[in-house]
Amino acid sequence: MSAQIATASPVAHAALLGLGVYRPRRVVPNAEIVDRINSSDEWIRTRSGIEARHWADDDETIVGMSAAAARDALAAAGITADQIDAVILATSSQMVLGPSAGAVVATELGMHDTAAFDVSAGCAGFCYALANGANLVRAGQARHVLVIGVERLSDLLDQDDRTCAFIFADGAGAVVVGASDVEGIGPVAWGSDGSQTAAIKQDKDFKTYFAEVAAAEATGGTTERPYIRMNGAAVFRWAVTFLEKACRDALDQAGVGVEDLDAFVPHQANGRITDALVRTLHMPENIAVARDIAEAGNTSAASIPMAMEQLLRSGASKPGDTALLLGFGAGLAYAGQVVTLPPIA
């Protein structure tokens, strides 16, 4: 006789219940890096919109920044760590293959026997993790899910690389996802294009690097460690030609028009990409557009929660507003969804 397998009790809707961020203490203005890359403050501002960025000190780790952002998200949601059933952490800069950073963060927060895992989807990572967290709640697999985006990209930067050294930065953002009477997280529009891998990537794998180190030791030579590299022109072309469809798919799936939005929170990749998307989507002038890149730089998986927090903290947006999120980057991968903005601590 076949056994009847029980199923979890689903809920109708999921929403963002609280948001928290961590911004590293050290602020690095353009003036601090221009000499090494033979550039100028004006060139960096014009090309990217970046005026400064935060780089983490040694004690500001992936786990530590994540835990700090998570504590604020829990406080904003009005729940405690023991009410979290799963932790999903998105990052591309965890410098070990295991254990997952999510599991260590869960323990750091005092959780016990809590499901936890990491997501690697580049700058789209937060939106990928958010989609999975919302689906866990809707499926009845979790009461609350802690979703984190965090990066220490300064660890992967060649600070003499004119194409990357001024762009990437560090930070963390976290949200609590839970059940709701009304839908607060729309269906995800997502995808990837592995043919564009060369646009943003680590320039050598660790097997190659270790072989080079062994050869250098044997011959008395030198080798260079792996770094993140980017073809900015290729990323820009892909973004401005492809991401309009991603945005419209997210809006259509949520049953929302551009005119219904209160805010637009794209990944903080480049100010010119944001401007191009705003024009292409014909966004009304009253829509608040996140431009956290000016002070935070490009924090990859952390950029969307950090940009949401900046809009809320500045008063440009308020909890309850309708926002379109759009993450995109290494992979190349993208993901976006319409959300109701949460409270902050």
Coordinates of C-alpha atoms in Angstrom, one line a residue:
M1 CA 0.0 0.0 0.0
S2 CA 1.4 3.4 -1.0
A3 CA 1.6 6.0 1.8
Q4 CA -0.1 9.3 1.5
I5 CA 2.6 12.0 1.6
A6 CA 1.6 15.1 3.6
T7 CA 2.1 18.6 2.1
A8 CA 2.9 21.9 3.8
S9 CA 0.0 24.3 4.2
P10 CA 0.5 27.1 1.7
V11 CA -0.4 30.7 2.2
A12 CA -1.8 33.1 -0.3
H13 CA 0.7 35.9 -0.2
A14 CA 4.2 37.0 0.8
A15 CA 5.6 40.4 1.6
L16 CA 8.7 42.3 2.8
L17 CA 8.2 42.8 6.5
G18 CA 11.4 44.7 7.4
L19 CA 14.7 46.0 5.9
G20 CA 18.1 46.6 7.3
V21 CA 21.6 47.5 5.9
Y22 CA 25.2 47.8 6.9
R23 CA 27.5 50.3 5.3
P24 CA 31.2 49.9 6.1
R25 CA 32.9 52.6 8.1
R26 CA 35.5 53.6 5.6
V27 CA 34.4 56.0 3.0
V28 CA 36.7 56.2 -0.1
P29 CA 36.1 59.3 -2.3
N30 CA 37.2 59.3 -5.9
A31 CA 40.2 61.5 -5.0
E32 CA 41.7 58.6 -3.0
I33 CA 41.9 56.3 -6.0
V34 CA 42.3 58.4 -9.1
D35 CA 46.1 58.5 -9.2
R36 CA 46.5 54.7 -9.3
I37 CA 44.2 54.4 -12.2
N38 CA 45.4 57.5 -14.1
S39 CA 41.9 59.1 -13.9
S40 CA 40.0 62.0 -12.5
D41 CA 37.0 62.6 -10.2
E42 CA 35.2 64.2 -13.2
W43 CA 35.8 61.2 -15.4
I44 CA 34.5 58.8 -12.8
R45 CA 31.4 60.8 -12.0
T46 CA 30.7 61.2 -15.7
R47 CA 31.2 57.6 -16.6
S48 CA 29.5 56.0 -13.6
G49 CA 27.8 58.5 -11.3
I50 CA 30.0 57.4 -8.4
E51 CA 31.4 60.1 -6.0
A52 CA 32.5 57.8 -3.2
R53 CA 32.2 54.2 -2.1
H54 CA 32.6 52.2 1.1
W55 CA 35.4 49.6 1.5
A56 CA 35.3 47.2 4.4
D57 CA 38.0 47.1 7.1
D58 CA 39.5 43.7 8.2
D59 CA 36.9 43.3 11.0
E60 CA 33.9 44.0 8.6
T61 CA 33.5 40.5 7.3
I62 CA 30.9 39.0 5.1
V63 CA 29.4 37.3 8.1
G64 CA 29.6 40.4 10.4
M65 CA 28.1 42.8 7.9
S66 CA 25.3 40.3 7.1
A67 CA 24.5 39.8 10.8
A68 CA 24.4 43.6 11.4
A69 CA 22.0 44.2 8.5
A70 CA 19.9 41.2 9.5
R71 CA 19.5 42.5 13.1
D72 CA 18.1 45.8 11.8
A73 CA 15.8 43.9 9.4
L74 CA 14.5 41.8 12.2
A75 CA 13.9 44.8 14.4
A76 CA 12.1 46.6 11.6
A77 CA 9.9 43.5 11.1
G78 CA 9.2 43.2 14.8
I79 CA 10.2 39.6 15.0
T80 CA 13.1 37.6 16.7
A81 CA 15.7 35.4 15.2
D82 CA 14.0 32.2 16.5
Q83 CA 11.0 33.0 14.2
I84 CA 13.2 32.7 11.1
D85 CA 12.9 29.3 9.3
A86 CA 15.4 29.8 6.5
V87 CA 18.3 32.1 5.6
I88 CA 19.2 32.7 2.0
L89 CA 22.3 34.7 1.4
A90 CA 23.4 36.1 -2.0
T91 CA 27.1 36.9 -2.6
S92 CA 29.9 36.6 -5.1
S93 CA 32.7 37.5 -2.8
Q94 CA 32.7 34.9 0.0
M95 CA 36.4 33.8 -0.1
V96 CA 35.8 30.2 0.9
L97 CA 33.8 27.5 -0.9
G98 CA 32.3 26.2 2.4
P99 CA 30.6 26.3 4.7
S100 CA 27.9 28.6 3.3
A101 CA 28.0 32.1 4.7
G102 CA 24.2 31.8 5.3
A103 CA 24.7 29.0 7.8
V104 CA 27.4 30.9 9.7
V105 CA 25.2 34.0 9.8
A106 CA 22.3 32.0 11.1
T107 CA 24.4 30.8 14.0
E108 CA 25.8 34.3 14.6
L109 CA 22.2 35.5 15.0
G110 CA 21.5 32.8 17.6
M111 CA 19.4 30.6 15.3
H112 CA 19.4 26.8 15.8
D113 CA 18.7 24.1 13.3
T114 CA 17.7 26.7 10.7
A115 CA 17.9 26.0 7.0
A116 CA 20.5 28.2 5.3
F117 CA 22.2 28.4 2.0
D118 CA 24.0 30.8 -0.4
V119 CA 23.0 32.0 -3.8
S120 CA 25.6 32.9 -6.5
A121 CA 23.9 35.0 -9.2
G122 CA 26.2 38.0 -9.3
C123 CA 24.5 41.4 -9.1
A124 CA 21.1 39.7 -9.7
G125 CA 21.7 37.6 -6.6
F126 CA 19.4 39.5 -4.2
C127 CA 16.4 39.3 -6.5
Y128 CA 17.1 35.6 -7.1
A129 CA 17.2 35.0 -3.3
L130 CA 14.1 37.1 -2.7
A131 CA 12.1 35.1 -5.3
N132 CA 13.1 31.8 -3.6
G133 CA 12.4 33.2 -0.1
A134 CA 8.9 34.4 -1.2
N135 CA 8.1 31.0 -2.7
L136 CA 9.2 29.2 0.5
V137 CA 6.7 31.3 2.4
R138 CA 3.9 30.9 -0.1
A139 CA 4.5 27.1 -0.2
G140 CA 4.2 26.9 3.6
Q141 CA 7.8 25.7 3.9
A142 CA 8.8 28.7 6.1
R143 CA 7.0 31.2 8.3
H144 CA 9.7 33.8 7.8
V145 CA 12.8 33.9 5.5
L146 CA 15.8 36.1 6.0
V147 CA 17.1 37.2 2.6
I148 CA 20.6 38.8 2.6
G149 CA 22.7 40.4 -0.1
V150 CA 26.3 41.1 0.9
E151 CA 29.7 41.8 -0.8
R152 CA 33.3 42.5 0.0
L153 CA 34.3 43.2 -3.6
S154 CA 37.3 45.2 -2.5
D155 CA 38.9 41.8 -1.8
L156 CA 38.6 41.0 -5.5
L157 CA 39.8 44.3 -6.9
D158 CA 43.0 45.0 -8.8
Q159 CA 43.3 48.6 -7.6
D160 CA 45.4 49.5 -10.6
D161 CA 42.7 48.3 -13.0
R162 CA 41.1 51.4 -14.6
T163 CA 38.0 49.5 -15.7
C164 CA 37.0 48.2 -12.3
A165 CA 38.9 49.8 -9.4
F166 CA 36.5 52.8 -9.1
I167 CA 33.3 50.8 -9.5
F168 CA 33.0 48.0 -7.0
A169 CA 32.4 48.4 -3.3
D170 CA 31.3 46.7 -0.1
G171 CA 28.1 46.5 2.1
A172 CA 25.2 44.4 3.1
G173 CA 21.4 44.5 3.0
A174 CA 18.8 42.2 4.5
V175 CA 15.0 41.8 4.4
V176 CA 12.6 39.6 6.3
V177 CA 10.0 37.9 4.1
G178 CA 6.8 36.6 5.6
A179 CA 3.1 35.9 5.0
S180 CA 0.8 38.7 4.2
D181 CA -3.0 39.3 3.6
V182 CA -2.2 41.0 0.3
E183 CA 0.6 40.3 -2.2
G184 CA 3.7 42.3 -1.5
I185 CA 6.2 40.5 -3.8
G186 CA 5.3 40.0 -7.4
P187 CA 6.2 37.1 -9.6
V188 CA 9.9 37.1 -10.6
A189 CA 11.0 37.8 -14.2
W190 CA 14.4 36.2 -14.5
G191 CA 16.9 34.6 -16.8
S192 CA 20.5 34.4 -17.9
D193 CA 22.8 34.4 -20.9
G194 CA 26.0 32.4 -20.4
S195 CA 27.3 33.4 -23.8
Q196 CA 28.1 36.8 -22.1
T197 CA 30.3 35.3 -19.4
A198 CA 33.3 37.2 -20.4
A199 CA 31.6 40.6 -19.7
I200 CA 32.1 40.2 -15.9
K201 CA 34.2 37.4 -14.5
Q202 CA 37.0 36.3 -12.3
D203 CA 40.0 36.4 -14.6
K204 CA 41.4 33.0 -13.6
D205 CA 40.1 30.0 -11.7
F206 CA 41.9 28.8 -8.6
K207 CA 43.2 25.6 -10.1
T208 CA 45.1 27.8 -12.7
Y209 CA 46.3 30.1 -10.0
F210 CA 47.6 27.4 -7.8
A211 CA 49.5 25.9 -10.8
E212 CA 51.0 29.3 -11.5
V213 CA 52.0 29.7 -7.9
A214 CA 53.8 26.3 -7.9
A215 CA 55.6 27.2 -11.1
A216 CA 56.6 30.5 -9.8
E217 CA 58.0 28.9 -6.6
A218 CA 60.0 26.4 -8.7
T219 CA 61.5 29.0 -11.0
G220 CA 61.8 32.0 -8.7
G221 CA 59.2 33.9 -10.8
T222 CA 56.0 35.7 -9.8
T223 CA 52.3 35.3 -10.5
E224 CA 49.3 37.5 -10.1
R225 CA 46.3 36.5 -8.0
P226 CA 42.8 36.2 -9.5
Y227 CA 40.8 39.5 -9.8
I228 CA 37.4 40.5 -11.0
R229 CA 37.4 41.9 -14.5
M230 CA 34.7 43.7 -16.5
N231 CA 34.1 44.8 -20.0
G232 CA 32.0 47.8 -19.2
A233 CA 31.0 48.6 -22.8
A234 CA 29.7 45.0 -23.3
V235 CA 27.6 45.2 -20.1
F236 CA 26.2 48.6 -21.0
R237 CA 25.2 47.4 -24.5
W238 CA 23.5 44.3 -23.0
A239 CA 21.8 46.3 -20.3
V240 CA 20.3 49.1 -22.4
T241 CA 19.1 46.7 -25.1
F242 CA 17.8 43.7 -23.1
L243 CA 16.7 44.9 -19.7
E244 CA 13.6 46.9 -20.9
K245 CA 12.0 43.5 -21.6
A246 CA 12.9 42.2 -18.2
C247 CA 11.3 45.3 -16.6
R248 CA 8.2 45.0 -18.6
D249 CA 7.9 41.3 -17.9
A250 CA 8.1 41.9 -14.2
L251 CA 5.4 44.6 -14.4
D252 CA 3.1 42.5 -16.6
Q253 CA 3.4 39.5 -14.3
A254 CA 2.5 41.7 -11.3
G255 CA -0.4 43.3 -13.2
V256 CA 1.1 46.7 -12.7
G257 CA 1.9 49.5 -15.2
V258 CA 4.8 51.9 -15.1
E259 CA 2.4 54.7 -14.2
D260 CA 1.4 52.7 -11.0
L261 CA 5.0 52.7 -9.6
D262 CA 6.1 54.9 -6.8
A263 CA 9.8 53.9 -7.1
F264 CA 12.3 52.2 -9.3
V265 CA 15.2 50.4 -7.6
P266 CA 17.6 49.0 -10.2
H267 CA 20.9 47.4 -9.4
Q268 CA 23.3 50.2 -8.8
A269 CA 25.7 49.3 -11.6
N270 CA 26.1 52.6 -13.4
G271 CA 24.3 55.8 -13.4
R272 CA 24.1 55.9 -17.1
I273 CA 22.4 52.5 -17.3
T274 CA 19.8 53.7 -14.8
D275 CA 19.2 56.9 -16.8
A276 CA 18.8 54.8 -20.0
L277 CA 16.3 52.5 -18.4
V278 CA 14.2 55.4 -17.0
R279 CA 14.1 56.9 -20.5
T280 CA 13.3 53.6 -22.3
L281 CA 10.5 52.8 -19.9
H282 CA 9.1 56.3 -20.1
M283 CA 8.9 56.6 -16.3
P284 CA 6.9 59.6 -15.1
E285 CA 9.0 62.2 -13.3
N286 CA 7.2 61.6 -10.0
I287 CA 8.7 58.1 -9.6
A288 CA 11.5 58.0 -7.1
V289 CA 14.6 56.5 -8.7
A290 CA 17.3 54.9 -6.5
R291 CA 20.7 56.5 -7.1
D292 CA 22.6 55.1 -4.1
I293 CA 25.6 54.4 -6.4
A294 CA 26.7 58.0 -5.9
E295 CA 27.8 57.3 -2.3
A296 CA 27.9 53.5 -2.2
G297 CA 29.4 52.4 -5.5
N298 CA 28.4 49.1 -7.1
T299 CA 27.9 46.6 -4.3
S300 CA 26.6 43.8 -6.5
A301 CA 24.2 41.5 -4.6
A302 CA 23.9 44.1 -1.8
S303 CA 23.0 47.0 -4.0
I304 CA 19.2 46.6 -4.2
P305 CA 18.5 46.4 -0.5
M306 CA 21.0 49.2 0.2
A307 CA 19.3 51.3 -2.5
M308 CA 15.9 50.6 -1.1
E309 CA 17.0 51.7 2.3
Q310 CA 18.5 54.9 0.9
L311 CA 15.2 55.8 -0.7
L312 CA 13.3 55.2 2.5
R313 CA 15.8 56.9 4.8
S314 CA 15.9 60.0 2.6
G315 CA 12.1 60.3 2.5
A316 CA 12.0 59.9 -1.3
S317 CA 9.9 56.8 -0.7
K318 CA 7.9 55.5 2.2
P319 CA 6.9 52.0 3.5
G320 CA 3.9 50.8 1.5
D321 CA 5.0 52.3 -1.8
T322 CA 5.1 50.1 -4.9
A323 CA 8.6 49.6 -6.4
L324 CA 10.1 47.8 -9.3
L325 CA 13.3 46.0 -8.4
L326 CA 15.8 44.9 -11.1
G327 CA 19.0 43.1 -10.5
F328 CA 21.4 42.3 -13.4
G329 CA 25.1 41.5 -13.8
A330 CA 27.6 38.7 -13.9
G331 CA 26.4 35.6 -15.6
L332 CA 25.0 37.6 -17.4
A333 CA 21.9 37.1 -15.3
Y334 CA 18.9 39.2 -14.4
A335 CA 15.9 39.1 -12.1
G336 CA 13.2 41.6 -11.2
Q337 CA 10.0 41.8 -9.3
V338 CA 7.4 44.4 -8.2
V339 CA 7.4 44.8 -4.4
T340 CA 5.7 46.8 -1.7
L341 CA 8.5 48.7 0.2
P342 CA 8.9 47.6 3.8
P343 CA 9.7 49.5 7.0
I344 CA 13.2 50.2 8.1
A345 CA 14.6 50.1 11.6

